[in-house]
Amino acid sequence: MTTPRYKRFLLAVLAWAIALIIFFPILWMALTGFKTEAAAIADPSFVFSPTLESYVAVHARADYLKFALNSVVVAFGSTLLALLIAIPSAYSMAFLPTPRTKGTLLWMLSTKMLPPVGVLMPIYLLFRDTGLLDTLTGLIIVYTLMNLPIVVWMLYTFFKDLPRDILEAGRMDGASTLQEVRHLLLPLTLPGIASTGLLAVILSWNESFWSLNLTSSDAAPLTAYIASFSSPEGLFWAKLSAASTMAIAPILVFGWLTQKQMVRGLTFGAVK
Amino acid sequence: MPGSCPGSPLPTIAVNLMNKTRAYGRTVGGLRSLSLQAPAVTLLLLWMLVPLGMTLWFSFQRYNLLMPGMTGFAGLENYEYLLTDPALWSAMGVTLLLVGWVLFITVVGGTLLAVLFQQDFLGRGVARVLAISPFFVMPTVSALVWKNMMMHPANGVLAWLANLFGLPAVDWFSSLPLTSIVIIVAWQWLPFALLILLTAIQSLDDDQVEAARMDGAGPIAVFFFITLPHLKRAISVVIMIEMIFLLTIFAEIFVTTSGGPGLATTNLAYLIYIQALLDFDVGTASAGGVIAIILANIVAIFLVRLVAKNLES
Amino acid sequence: MRLHHTLPVVGAMTFASLSASAETITVATVNNNDMVIMQSLTDAFEKAHPDITLDWVVLEENVLRQRMTTDIATNGGQFDVMTIGTYEVPIWAERDWLVPLNDLPEEYQVDDLLTSVRDGLSQDGTLHALPFYGESSMMYYRKDLFEQAGIEVPKQPTWEEVRDWAGQLHRPGEETYGICLRGKPGWGENMALVSTMVNTFGGRWFDMEWNPQLDSKAWQEAVSFYVDLLNEYGPPGASSNGFNENLALFSRGNCAMWVDATSAAGKLYGADESQVADKLGFASAPIAETPKGSHWLWSWALAIPASSDSKAAAKEFITWATSQEYVELVGEQKGWTSVPPGTRESTYANENYQQAAPFADFVLEAMKSADPTDSTLEPSPYTGVQFVGIPEFQSIGTQVGQMVAAALTGERTVEQALQAAQRSTERTVQRAGYLD
């Protein structure tokens, strides 16, 4: 393509400007975390002498590592479990469709549209009676089920796009279903499975309703950590920013590192 | 049996059964399909049916956490109470407006940005990463950042900018409450749309575009006649996934406006929250939950099917 | 320990402290400054009580309240100590959700607690929670600005005077606003202030038959006054300002006047974050028709849920955190303006506190004169100055608060807002069976 130089330059400027505007709130939050409380509410400025006092104050109040570790365990645990359950299900929907498959799929997705607060009490009572309140196991179960519809649906789209003849060939060679899944399906759709998993990790990490209402201390993840810093008394902008930055940093870096993988996976299935 | 390992998610018996029956051809599909789908479907059924059953049960009961003595069958009282609440209809309106506007902004914005970020320019990789970052931020944090650091009428960056140009600062959450929520939510979901649409646009055949150019098509014609049709499926995916999440938006409203001023930003999820966690009226909240499920299914039938058709091609 | 909640806990746990191994108790509290100080003194407590370990759950007020209510009402047993207010204590105590605290140790000096606060935390004469800090409301003003303008503030101003002064001192160009008041919707936010205004304008929430009075003349006058005052002489974005936001505004010197909790005084006088410490004046909360109910009474208190399985250890902790000894510990370690105010006579008798806190006597007087049982001009069937002591009030107050906020932002007129508020309140009390 032969776009004139100045046009390409303008495009680059435009694209960069938009990217920076979109990213600005995150950048601003990260910067504010390094300001003093007084500087944090003064007129916006990029020039300030950075201080770690907010991080020190935040650290003195809550054990970040405990919360972060809970987030990691819950996000990855639930994602793994959801994939384990969803792969066979998506497989059968894609390769052995029945007249009810479409309906089942839509029904699964529609379960996601119920506001969680509507079923809080039933779940709370169930968890109380099964001893799952404030346990990582309980949270993993909830997140697995929460993400299952999306995970099944995404895997379904990936599997469905796989050329049939490859699987047929495998079957001719006498491969069992399990061999078929393990040696043909999984390697071929690994990028798709990976990006589905990444999405599930992000969704679990950021979920804030169940995590706040079903945990108290032992299993509390980073969303609860944030809830102990939001709207407290006095000047709190810098401390809130420091805490928020710490809460999103792991998943942000994780997202940055895996975004290429995510895009590569997505090109296989649903959005090709 | 070859290939079955102990850690397998499939029950051995089921796999065995499948192997034996494979020879019978088409009818086997149903059986295999059933046993493979079983774990996910059963779990989801439990996840849906147990709480759903309890919700249904509670919705016909007089059950308020703060009134331990007041229990018993309530008949349709809870539904009647909720359906005669003027707030319900306003909440449905707010829900639809919120979903509609955010979908509109993210799909249109996402498509345009995808085209832009597909161009070759210096530092494209980094710019892309920056632009998709908001998707990784927890909703509570993004709401807090927008409320305290961007839209705050005194210390916010937007107020400061307005001041710079000699304009009066906008008091976002009181004068434009729903708009503010839409901005915050769209900021979170625009990157998602961008990510998906960018992926899709990358698979667009360059030759096709080139050929169109040869035939004298301008960039706008190329966009409307080649790019956009190519993106149809991806757009459907964006709409479907976003809709699922947007219908139950809660954290952003809870953190910023608490549903107000008045009822200006009370959506259905928030209305149910008021019943469940301010009134602690489990009966009415459950009735609200049931109404929400019915609505979700109506939406599922109409919109998702419409979208699903696109996904088939 | 959480797994055992299904066991009959009530009798079995009384002797829990006899066991030798360290017991962990989970303390749920708000992220207010005084509680953060309490959390930072964990070591001091654990050193004195080696057999008890503290596990903190610190959350913002709204989240905490919903979390605790869910847990206590379902008998979830997630917490051993809960931080609750004057509003919840009698309601929860009546449902036997809280452990009665009748046999407090001698050295706790239960008679040292302020009578009004103690009454608020008692049910049938028995304490069900121990006060951590207490507050009334009062008016803060900037002495320097008032002197410049040549205004003398009497000990007891009226709302009319306040409006006059606000007009004279309102200079939005210099980011100094005439008055800062709570505008953020919520029963504990804007409605705390608005209820006191309604009281002093001669109104009440309910008449003796539990008919809501929100469409009465007094409500109309009070809310109109509030809306006009704040719109004309208030800071931008007043409808999203709660206690915290106003504290930040006032301590940065953006407000000439502020009517709010007495517990802010320590923060305005002492903390390094305050820029107005040396220019601070104070007066009683303004009045209009009647002095009755013009200033509120509130306390944050520590209670033990009946579902706790570490009741003895929990009691050790709450008697420590609300003791005179604790007040002295905070005074010595964090400075005397940081001690939790409004709970004990001995705090106000303490010379160190008197010296550091010139407002001490004034606050004590306000605390003592607030009477939750007689706060309205015409008789009312409820207790509470700035709230109505019924379980439904949390949602009533929040929804009415939303309507008042809508009137403040101009989304509705005051009349429309109050009519909508009246209707929704009628619906709620009717459903709860107060009305026929």
XYZ file of C-alpha atoms in Angstrom, chain C residues 25-247:
223
model
C -10.899 -13.891 66.901
C -12.125 -12.198 63.756
C -12.889 -8.517 64.207
C -15.033 -6.786 61.591
C -14.667 -3.035 61.576
C -15.093 0.151 59.520
C -12.135 1.847 57.889
C -12.581 5.066 59.890
C -9.456 6.651 61.354
C -10.153 5.638 64.941
C -10.582 2.011 63.940
C -7.417 2.086 61.875
C -5.617 3.254 65.002
C -7.184 0.389 66.912
C -5.925 -2.037 64.300
C -2.447 -0.563 64.496
C -2.396 -1.274 68.230
C -2.935 -5.004 67.680
C 0.516 -5.772 69.058
C -0.205 -4.022 72.327
C -3.296 -6.156 72.827
C -1.694 -9.408 71.811
C 1.239 -8.765 74.115
C -1.097 -8.296 77.046
C -3.227 -11.299 76.011
C -0.831 -13.892 74.597
C -3.610 -16.450 74.287
C -5.586 -14.351 71.781
C -4.724 -13.502 68.196
C -6.615 -10.819 66.292
C -7.685 -11.257 62.707
C -8.974 -8.045 61.096
C -11.632 -7.556 58.475
C -11.596 -3.845 57.659
C -14.160 -2.698 55.117
C -15.817 0.508 54.067
C -19.005 1.250 55.948
C -21.623 0.218 53.366
C -19.946 -3.034 52.482
C -19.277 -3.838 56.116
C -22.854 -3.227 57.160
C -24.363 -5.488 54.510
C -21.731 -8.116 55.194
C -22.379 -8.150 58.948
C -26.156 -8.093 58.690
C -26.174 -10.995 56.247
C -23.942 -12.973 58.518
C -25.651 -12.301 61.812
C -29.169 -12.794 60.468
C -28.279 -16.118 58.878
C -26.288 -17.165 61.921
C -23.238 -17.496 59.688
C -20.700 -17.230 62.501
C -18.025 -15.512 60.417
C -17.184 -12.813 62.946
C -16.446 -12.726 66.657
C -16.533 -8.969 67.074
C -18.674 -6.620 65.016
C -18.495 -2.855 64.812
C -22.046 -1.534 64.794
C -23.822 1.681 65.643
C -26.499 3.020 67.910
C -29.035 2.203 65.219
C -28.351 -1.516 65.002
C -27.702 -2.375 68.643
C -31.273 -2.260 70.048
C -32.726 -3.910 66.935
C -30.217 -6.738 66.923
C -30.336 -7.135 70.688
C -34.101 -7.533 70.552
C -33.628 -10.477 68.197
C -31.113 -12.098 70.571
C -28.365 -11.778 67.990
C -25.940 -10.100 70.398
C -24.328 -11.381 73.566
C -25.625 -9.356 76.554
C -22.787 -7.696 78.432
C -24.074 -7.615 81.998
C -21.169 -9.003 83.992
C -18.426 -6.578 83.044
C -15.313 -6.627 85.239
C -14.985 -4.090 88.023
C -11.988 -2.361 86.490
C -13.942 -1.647 83.314
C -15.822 1.053 85.258
C -19.029 0.818 83.376
C -20.407 3.875 85.202
C -17.731 5.984 83.596
C -19.496 5.610 80.223
C -21.594 8.617 79.203
C -25.202 7.958 80.155
C -26.727 8.972 76.832
C -24.337 6.721 74.931
C -24.846 3.859 77.328
C -28.623 4.118 77.052
C -28.373 3.993 73.282
C -26.496 0.707 73.420
C -28.762 -0.963 75.941
C -31.818 -3.102 75.515
C -34.053 -3.476 78.584
C -31.340 -1.886 80.695
C -28.591 -4.318 79.641
C -25.626 -3.241 77.548
C -25.312 -5.223 74.310
C -22.344 -3.393 72.876
C -19.492 -1.278 74.255
C -18.976 2.217 72.840
C -15.774 2.718 70.886
C -16.371 6.331 70.067
C -19.375 8.616 70.204
C -20.393 11.804 68.522
C -22.999 14.509 68.308
C -23.134 17.222 65.673
C -21.948 20.797 65.795
C -20.968 23.715 63.611
C -17.360 24.421 62.628
C -16.343 27.758 61.163
C -13.297 29.634 60.043
C -12.469 32.253 62.670
C -10.218 34.203 60.337
C -12.871 34.653 57.669
C -15.526 35.574 60.215
C -13.250 38.138 61.847
C -12.427 39.722 58.518
C -16.103 40.084 57.789
C -16.739 41.342 61.306
C -19.193 38.622 62.212
C -19.667 37.503 65.773
C -20.875 33.933 66.144
C -23.091 33.255 69.149
C -22.814 29.994 71.017
C -26.152 28.928 69.574
C -26.639 30.156 65.977
C -29.834 29.787 63.966
C -30.139 28.423 60.432
C -31.312 31.867 59.259
C -28.100 33.435 60.548
C -26.081 30.665 58.973
C -27.627 31.451 55.609
C -26.755 35.139 55.985
C -23.163 34.390 56.869
C -22.801 31.856 54.099
C -23.923 34.537 51.630
C -21.366 36.998 52.921
C -18.461 34.585 52.915
C -19.166 32.678 49.695
C -16.285 33.353 47.292
C -16.317 30.586 44.685
C -13.641 32.356 42.642
C -11.166 31.794 45.475
C -12.455 28.281 46.070
C -13.927 29.307 49.397
C -17.531 28.278 49.712
C -20.037 29.647 52.194
C -21.026 26.339 53.686
C -20.289 22.653 53.321
C -22.963 20.121 54.197
C -23.525 16.473 53.513
C -25.200 15.796 50.174
C -24.267 12.193 49.487
C -27.412 10.070 49.665
C -27.648 7.540 52.474
C -29.421 7.212 55.786
C -26.139 7.754 57.601
C -25.014 10.497 55.245
C -27.296 13.288 54.009
C -30.287 12.059 56.002
C -28.413 12.342 59.311
C -28.080 16.084 58.743
C -31.451 16.556 57.047
C -33.240 14.718 59.881
C -31.762 17.095 62.441
C -32.843 20.019 60.264
C -36.351 18.606 59.996
C -36.432 18.157 63.771
C -35.434 21.717 64.457
C -37.848 23.025 61.817
C -40.547 21.309 63.869
C -41.072 18.154 61.822
C -40.870 14.408 62.433
C -40.578 11.212 60.379
C -43.818 9.605 61.616
C -46.823 10.646 63.646
C -47.993 8.520 66.572
C -49.947 6.226 64.199
C -46.844 5.639 62.053
C -48.146 7.778 59.202
C -45.119 9.122 57.305
C -44.916 12.920 57.543
C -42.636 13.592 54.622
C -45.163 15.713 52.789
C -45.698 17.948 55.828
C -44.963 21.653 55.895
C -41.979 21.246 58.195
C -40.276 18.777 55.841
C -41.029 21.027 52.909
C -39.481 24.028 54.669
C -36.470 22.190 56.001
C -35.589 20.478 52.729
C -36.165 23.636 50.678
C -33.942 25.560 53.047
C -31.260 22.885 52.816
C -31.418 22.673 49.026
C -31.334 26.439 48.510
C -28.558 26.961 51.018
C -26.319 24.313 49.517
C -27.036 25.225 45.923
C -26.412 28.918 46.458
C -23.461 28.843 48.825
C -22.150 25.311 48.712
C -19.178 23.759 46.910
C -19.602 22.220 43.444
C -20.581 18.576 43.522
C -22.213 18.894 46.947
C -24.531 15.996 46.197
C -21.631 13.561 46.264
C -20.013 14.945 49.404
C -20.344 12.837 52.508
C -18.610 13.243 55.842
C -15.200 12.293 54.425
C -15.343 14.571 51.431
C -16.452 17.518 53.548
C -13.748 16.817 56.101
